[in-house]
Tab-separated table of C-alpha atoms in Angstrom:
chain	number	residue	atom	x	y	z
A	111	MET	CA	-28.640	79.218	-1.192
A	112	SER	CA	-30.474	76.980	1.233
A	113	THR	CA	-34.073	76.002	0.578
A	114	ASN	CA	-37.274	75.974	2.570
A	115	ASN	CA	-39.881	73.325	1.787
A	116	ILE	CA	-42.673	74.784	3.934
A	117	CYS	CA	-45.994	73.895	2.258
A	118	ILE	CA	-44.293	73.994	-1.159
A	119	ASN	CA	-45.698	70.649	-2.283
A	120	GLN	CA	-49.187	72.131	-2.450
A	121	PHE	CA	-48.256	74.166	-5.535
A	122	ASP	CA	-48.077	72.596	-8.990
A	123	GLU	CA	-44.864	73.346	-10.855
A	124	VAL	CA	-44.644	74.489	-14.467
A	125	GLU	CA	-41.460	74.282	-16.533
A	126	LEU	CA	-40.781	76.365	-19.630
A	127	LEU	CA	-37.387	76.358	-21.366
A	128	GLY	CA	-35.928	74.482	-18.402
A	129	THR	CA	-37.025	77.165	-15.937
A	130	LYS	CA	-39.717	76.623	-13.333
A	131	PHE	CA	-42.531	78.581	-11.797
A	132	HIS	CA	-45.465	77.588	-9.612
A	133	LYS	CA	-49.218	77.785	-10.063
A	134	VAL	CA	-49.898	80.119	-7.182
A	135	SER	CA	-52.516	82.792	-6.530
A	136	VAL	CA	-51.896	86.173	-4.884
A	137	GLN	CA	-53.301	85.057	-1.552
A	138	GLU	CA	-51.315	81.824	-1.627
A	139	LEU	CA	-48.163	83.828	-2.361
A	140	ILE	CA	-48.800	86.198	0.557
A	141	ASN	CA	-49.558	83.281	2.892
A	142	PHE	CA	-46.337	81.568	1.854
A	143	ILE	CA	-44.231	84.687	2.434
A	144	VAL	CA	-45.744	85.312	5.869
A	145	SER	CA	-45.467	81.656	6.899
A	146	SER	CA	-41.855	81.451	5.716
A	147	ALA	CA	-41.001	84.647	7.600
A	148	SER	CA	-42.197	82.988	10.801
A	149	ILE	CA	-39.624	80.188	10.800
A	150	ASP	CA	-35.899	80.324	11.450
A	151	LYS	CA	-34.749	79.456	7.941
A	152	LYS	CA	-33.886	81.468	4.859
A	153	THR	CA	-36.333	81.401	1.966
A	154	VAL	CA	-36.100	82.810	-1.553
A	155	VAL	CA	-39.228	83.779	-3.491
A	156	GLY	CA	-38.431	84.357	-7.155
A	157	ASN	CA	-40.547	85.480	-10.075
A	158	VAL	CA	-40.481	85.107	-13.839
A	159	ASN	CA	-41.583	87.177	-16.789
A	160	VAL	CA	-40.454	87.011	-20.415
A	161	ARG	CA	-37.263	88.902	-19.630
A	162	ALA	CA	-36.421	86.491	-16.820
A	163	MET	CA	-37.006	83.511	-19.101
A	164	ASN	CA	-34.662	84.984	-21.699
A	165	PHE	CA	-32.021	85.666	-19.060
A	166	ALA	CA	-32.360	82.064	-17.858
A	167	CYS	CA	-31.676	80.830	-21.401
A	168	GLU	CA	-28.553	82.982	-21.674
A	169	MET	CA	-27.081	82.907	-18.153
A	170	PRO	CA	-26.804	79.532	-16.374
A	171	TRP	CA	-26.361	81.166	-12.960
A	172	TYR	CA	-29.648	83.017	-13.394
A	173	LYS	CA	-31.541	79.859	-14.345
A	174	ASP	CA	-30.000	78.180	-11.309
A	175	PHE	CA	-31.195	81.039	-9.079
A	176	ILE	CA	-34.781	80.675	-10.299
A	177	ASN	CA	-34.811	76.882	-10.154
A	178	ARG	CA	-33.344	76.816	-6.647
A	179	SER	CA	-35.786	79.414	-5.324
A	180	ASP	CA	-38.298	77.992	-2.891
A	181	LEU	CA	-41.301	79.507	-4.631
A	182	VAL	CA	-41.468	81.170	-8.048
A	183	PHE	CA	-44.516	83.100	-9.176
A	184	CYS	CA	-45.446	84.324	-12.642
A	185	ASP	CA	-45.159	88.098	-13.066
A	186	GLY	CA	-45.656	88.301	-16.816
A	187	PHE	CA	-48.545	87.857	-19.220
A	188	GLY	CA	-46.179	86.508	-21.892
A	189	VAL	CA	-45.052	83.650	-19.654
A	190	LEU	CA	-48.675	82.867	-18.776
A	191	LEU	CA	-49.563	82.830	-22.488
A	192	GLY	CA	-46.583	80.613	-23.256
A	193	ALA	CA	-47.613	78.174	-20.538
A	194	LYS	CA	-51.163	78.090	-21.934
A	195	MET	CA	-49.778	77.365	-25.409
A	196	CYS	CA	-47.906	74.409	-23.920
A	197	GLY	CA	-51.032	73.064	-22.236
A	198	CYS	CA	-49.837	73.669	-18.689
A	199	GLY	CA	-53.313	74.363	-17.294
A	200	VAL	CA	-52.645	77.875	-16.007
A	201	ASN	CA	-55.150	80.706	-15.792
A	202	SER	CA	-55.235	84.422	-15.026
A	203	GLU	CA	-55.057	83.940	-11.242
A	204	HIS	CA	-51.588	82.430	-11.677
A	205	ARG	CA	-50.152	85.727	-12.904
A	206	MET	CA	-49.671	88.732	-10.618
A	207	THR	CA	-47.716	91.982	-10.388
A	208	CYS	CA	-46.374	93.317	-7.106
A	209	PRO	CA	-47.905	96.825	-7.177
A	210	ASP	CA	-51.343	95.180	-7.186
A	211	TYR	CA	-50.779	93.217	-3.971
A	212	ILE	CA	-48.067	95.012	-1.996
A	213	GLU	CA	-50.614	96.640	0.318
A	214	ASN	CA	-52.216	93.255	1.030
A	215	LEU	CA	-48.764	91.897	1.813
A	216	ALA	CA	-48.082	94.837	4.152
A	217	SER	CA	-51.386	94.263	5.945
A	218	ALA	CA	-50.615	90.565	6.367
A	219	CYS	CA	-47.146	91.406	7.717
A	220	GLU	CA	-48.644	93.873	10.188
A	221	ARG	CA	-51.231	91.347	11.324
A	222	GLU	CA	-48.624	88.619	11.895
A	223	ASN	CA	-45.981	90.984	13.338
A	224	ILE	CA	-43.645	90.411	10.378
A	225	SER	CA	-41.029	93.100	9.730
A	226	LEU	CA	-40.279	94.362	6.219
A	227	TYR	CA	-37.193	96.019	4.734
A	228	LEU	CA	-37.461	97.767	1.359
A	229	LEU	CA	-34.239	98.023	-0.647
A	230	ALA	CA	-35.110	99.620	-3.971
A	231	GLY	CA	-35.673	102.678	-6.094
A	232	LYS	CA	-34.087	106.093	-6.384
A	233	PRO	CA	-33.551	108.165	-3.227
A	234	GLY	CA	-36.944	109.220	-1.911
A	235	VAL	CA	-38.994	106.431	-3.497
A	236	VAL	CA	-38.659	104.107	-0.489
A	237	ASP	CA	-39.751	106.896	1.873
A	238	GLN	CA	-42.842	107.529	-0.261
A	239	ALA	CA	-43.636	103.814	-0.331
A	240	ILE	CA	-43.260	103.499	3.455
A	241	ASN	CA	-45.569	106.464	3.995
A	242	LYS	CA	-48.219	104.911	1.742
A	243	LEU	CA	-47.918	101.476	3.337
A	244	GLN	CA	-48.190	102.871	6.856
A	245	ILE	CA	-51.510	104.448	5.953
A	246	ILE	CA	-52.758	100.952	5.156
A	247	ALA	CA	-50.818	99.227	7.940
A	248	PRO	CA	-49.943	101.833	10.638
A	249	ASN	CA	-48.294	99.301	12.957
A	250	LEU	CA	-46.155	97.699	10.259
A	251	LYS	CA	-42.501	97.357	11.243
A	252	VAL	CA	-40.834	98.685	8.113
A	253	LYS	CA	-37.589	100.349	7.155
A	254	GLY	CA	-35.765	100.911	3.880
A	255	HIS	CA	-32.867	102.210	1.815
A	256	HIS	CA	-32.663	103.307	-1.803
A	257	GLY	CA	-31.184	100.986	-4.402
A	258	TYR	CA	-28.731	103.446	-5.945
A	259	PHE	CA	-25.542	102.382	-4.191
A	260	HIS	CA	-22.398	100.530	-5.265
A	261	LYS	CA	-23.116	96.825	-4.974
A	262	SER	CA	-19.643	96.096	-3.616
A	263	GLY	CA	-17.146	97.805	-1.356
A	264	ILE	CA	-17.836	100.316	1.398
A	265	GLU	CA	-21.314	101.362	0.273
A	266	ASN	CA	-22.485	97.784	0.011
A	267	GLU	CA	-21.069	96.974	3.447
A	268	TYR	CA	-22.951	99.926	4.909
A	269	VAL	CA	-26.253	98.748	3.418
A	270	VAL	CA	-25.723	95.156	4.553
A	271	ASN	CA	-25.001	96.372	8.084
A	272	GLU	CA	-28.133	98.546	8.036
A	273	ILE	CA	-30.219	95.533	7.040
A	274	ASN	CA	-28.617	93.314	9.668
A	275	GLN	CA	-29.243	95.844	12.429
A	276	PHE	CA	-32.936	95.845	11.534
A	277	LYS	CA	-33.028	92.018	11.106
A	278	PRO	CA	-36.031	91.996	8.775
A	279	ASP	CA	-38.282	89.007	8.403
A	280	VAL	CA	-38.838	89.947	4.740
A	281	LEU	CA	-36.248	91.712	2.582
A	282	TYR	CA	-37.611	93.181	-0.640
A	283	VAL	CA	-34.834	93.807	-3.187
A	284	GLY	CA	-35.714	95.887	-6.240
A	285	PHE	CA	-32.741	96.647	-8.494
A	286	GLY	CA	-34.198	95.139	-11.649
A	287	MET	CA	-33.216	91.863	-13.322
A	288	PRO	CA	-30.614	90.386	-13.214
A	289	LEU	CA	-28.789	92.739	-10.833
A	290	GLN	CA	-31.097	92.052	-7.881
A	291	GLU	CA	-30.708	88.277	-8.200
A	292	ARG	CA	-26.915	88.569	-8.488
A	293	TRP	CA	-26.818	90.787	-5.397
A	294	ILE	CA	-28.895	88.310	-3.382
A	295	ILE	CA	-26.556	85.468	-4.347
A	296	ASP	CA	-23.442	87.480	-3.463
A	297	ASN	CA	-24.793	88.620	-0.086
A	298	PHE	CA	-27.141	85.791	0.880
A	299	ASP	CA	-24.995	84.220	3.597
A	300	ARG	CA	-24.180	87.564	5.234
A	301	ILE	CA	-27.677	88.992	5.552
A	302	ASN	CA	-29.915	88.416	8.568
A	303	ALA	CA	-33.236	88.140	6.759
A	304	LYS	CA	-35.647	85.231	6.533
A	305	VAL	CA	-37.373	85.832	3.192
A	306	PHE	CA	-35.593	87.274	0.157
A	307	LEU	CA	-38.024	88.819	-2.293
A	308	PRO	CA	-36.662	90.272	-5.575
A	309	LEU	CA	-39.457	92.411	-7.028
A	310	GLY	CA	-37.910	94.761	-9.572
A	311	ALA	CA	-39.506	98.169	-10.048
A	312	CYS	CA	-42.526	97.484	-7.838
A	313	LEU	CA	-42.000	100.538	-5.619
A	314	ASP	CA	-41.527	102.811	-8.641
A	315	PHE	CA	-44.934	101.754	-9.915
A	316	TYR	CA	-46.537	101.770	-6.468
A	317	THR	CA	-45.461	105.337	-5.726
A	318	GLY	CA	-46.157	106.610	-9.239
A	319	ALA	CA	-42.481	107.348	-9.933
A	320	VAL	CA	-42.891	105.265	-13.103
A	321	TYR	CA	-46.148	105.151	-15.059
A	322	ARG	CA	-47.550	101.634	-15.573
A	323	GLY	CA	-50.320	102.551	-17.953
A	324	PRO	CA	-54.114	102.643	-17.657
A	325	ARG	CA	-55.842	99.887	-15.703
A	326	TRP	CA	-57.562	98.443	-18.779
A	327	MET	CA	-54.144	97.805	-20.328
A	328	THR	CA	-52.469	96.347	-17.232
A	329	ASN	CA	-55.426	94.019	-16.632
A	330	ARG	CA	-55.130	92.660	-20.181
A	331	GLY	CA	-51.408	91.999	-20.154
A	332	LEU	CA	-50.579	95.117	-22.183
A	333	GLU	CA	-48.549	96.919	-19.528
A	334	TRP	CA	-45.407	96.254	-21.596
A	335	LEU	CA	-46.873	98.225	-24.499
A	336	SER	CA	-47.641	101.226	-22.310
A	337	ARG	CA	-44.180	101.120	-20.763
A	338	MET	CA	-42.474	100.865	-24.130
A	339	PHE	CA	-44.212	104.003	-25.385
A	340	THR	CA	-43.377	105.769	-22.113
A	341	GLU	CA	-39.655	104.837	-22.217
A	342	PRO	CA	-38.964	103.744	-25.825
A	343	LYS	CA	-35.186	104.258	-25.830
A	344	ARG	CA	-34.665	102.138	-22.734
A	345	LEU	CA	-37.294	99.444	-23.287
A	346	TRP	CA	-37.775	98.907	-27.011
A	347	GLN	CA	-35.217	96.125	-27.243
A	348	ARG	CA	-36.603	94.365	-24.172
A	349	TYR	CA	-40.039	94.067	-25.744
A	350	VAL	CA	-39.612	94.310	-29.531
A	351	VAL	CA	-36.744	91.804	-29.511
A	352	GLY	CA	-37.282	89.989	-26.204
A	353	ASN	CA	-40.929	88.993	-26.595
A	354	PRO	CA	-40.583	87.377	-30.051
A	355	LEU	CA	-37.329	85.717	-28.938
A	356	PHE	CA	-39.085	84.075	-25.990
A	357	PHE	CA	-41.876	82.655	-28.155
A	358	TYR	CA	-39.383	81.536	-30.810
A	359	ARG	CA	-37.453	79.631	-28.151
A	360	LEU	CA	-40.654	78.144	-26.793
A	361	LEU	CA	-41.868	76.979	-30.206
A	362	LYS	CA	-38.432	75.630	-31.057
A	363	GLU	CA	-38.402	73.609	-27.819
A	364	ARG	CA	-41.874	72.259	-28.601
A	365	PHE	CA	-40.881	71.186	-32.121
A	366	VAL	CA	-37.706	69.509	-30.852
A	367	LYS	CA	-39.726	67.500	-28.300
A	368	ILE	CA	-42.262	66.489	-30.940
A	369	PHE	CA	-39.473	65.492	-33.338
A	370	LYS	CA	-37.757	63.385	-30.675
A	371	LYS	CA	-40.991	61.603	-29.846
A	372	GLY	CA	-41.547	60.913	-33.542
A	373	GLY	CA	-37.993	59.628	-33.861
A	374	LYS	CA	-38.402	57.215	-30.987
A	375	ALA	CA	-41.691	55.953	-32.378
A	376	SER	CA	-40.178	55.222	-35.824
A	377	SER	CA	-37.177	53.412	-34.288
A	378	ILE	CA	-39.456	51.012	-32.402
A	379	TYR	CA	-41.152	49.893	-35.594
């Protein structure tokens, strides 16, 4: 993947477990996406949560995808908490979830004449999302296709051709991690889009196809708890195993760094 350095130096970078993300606010993220969509160069905007961090520890190609992305924002309270534990100077404005800002992004795209292609969700979800977005941004140039297609072969070729005929400035891909990132890598050079934006189940939450939980929980970083009780069979391992594993890895890394520093100090004297 090629990279785009437009205004990227203005954002401080945080590294946890060898994987980066940037200290960026919602408005800064939207400005970056819109600005990047206005130049003739491909840009990748990644995001990290606890699950992404665990994938990065287990799959080198996934870590490489995140670290080579032009901008990476934090989409998980656990990652924000981990960064705070490590003294990285982050705060609540550096963590965001797509359903909370997708309408602001659509409005910014409409204002700057930026086209948007939505590739995500079960059949019907994209249509619902487009209808909602066009209420907010009636002149938005937007098109979409569901995400339930074979990611190789004839079906994939059809979807790629559909995208290329539309030539979107921003391509939102929502298959869930790590499938969406793998698909972007495999099709990156063939797709005529300027900004690649993997955003998981954003449209499912935005349209109400999947319940996020009450606002008081989502605002306090407890969305994972609500989701786990809503879909326990599918999500219990992700949260019950994944969350403690992330913090174990983080603490282990911290202790190793402290031990190495202590070792160097003793060898000097």
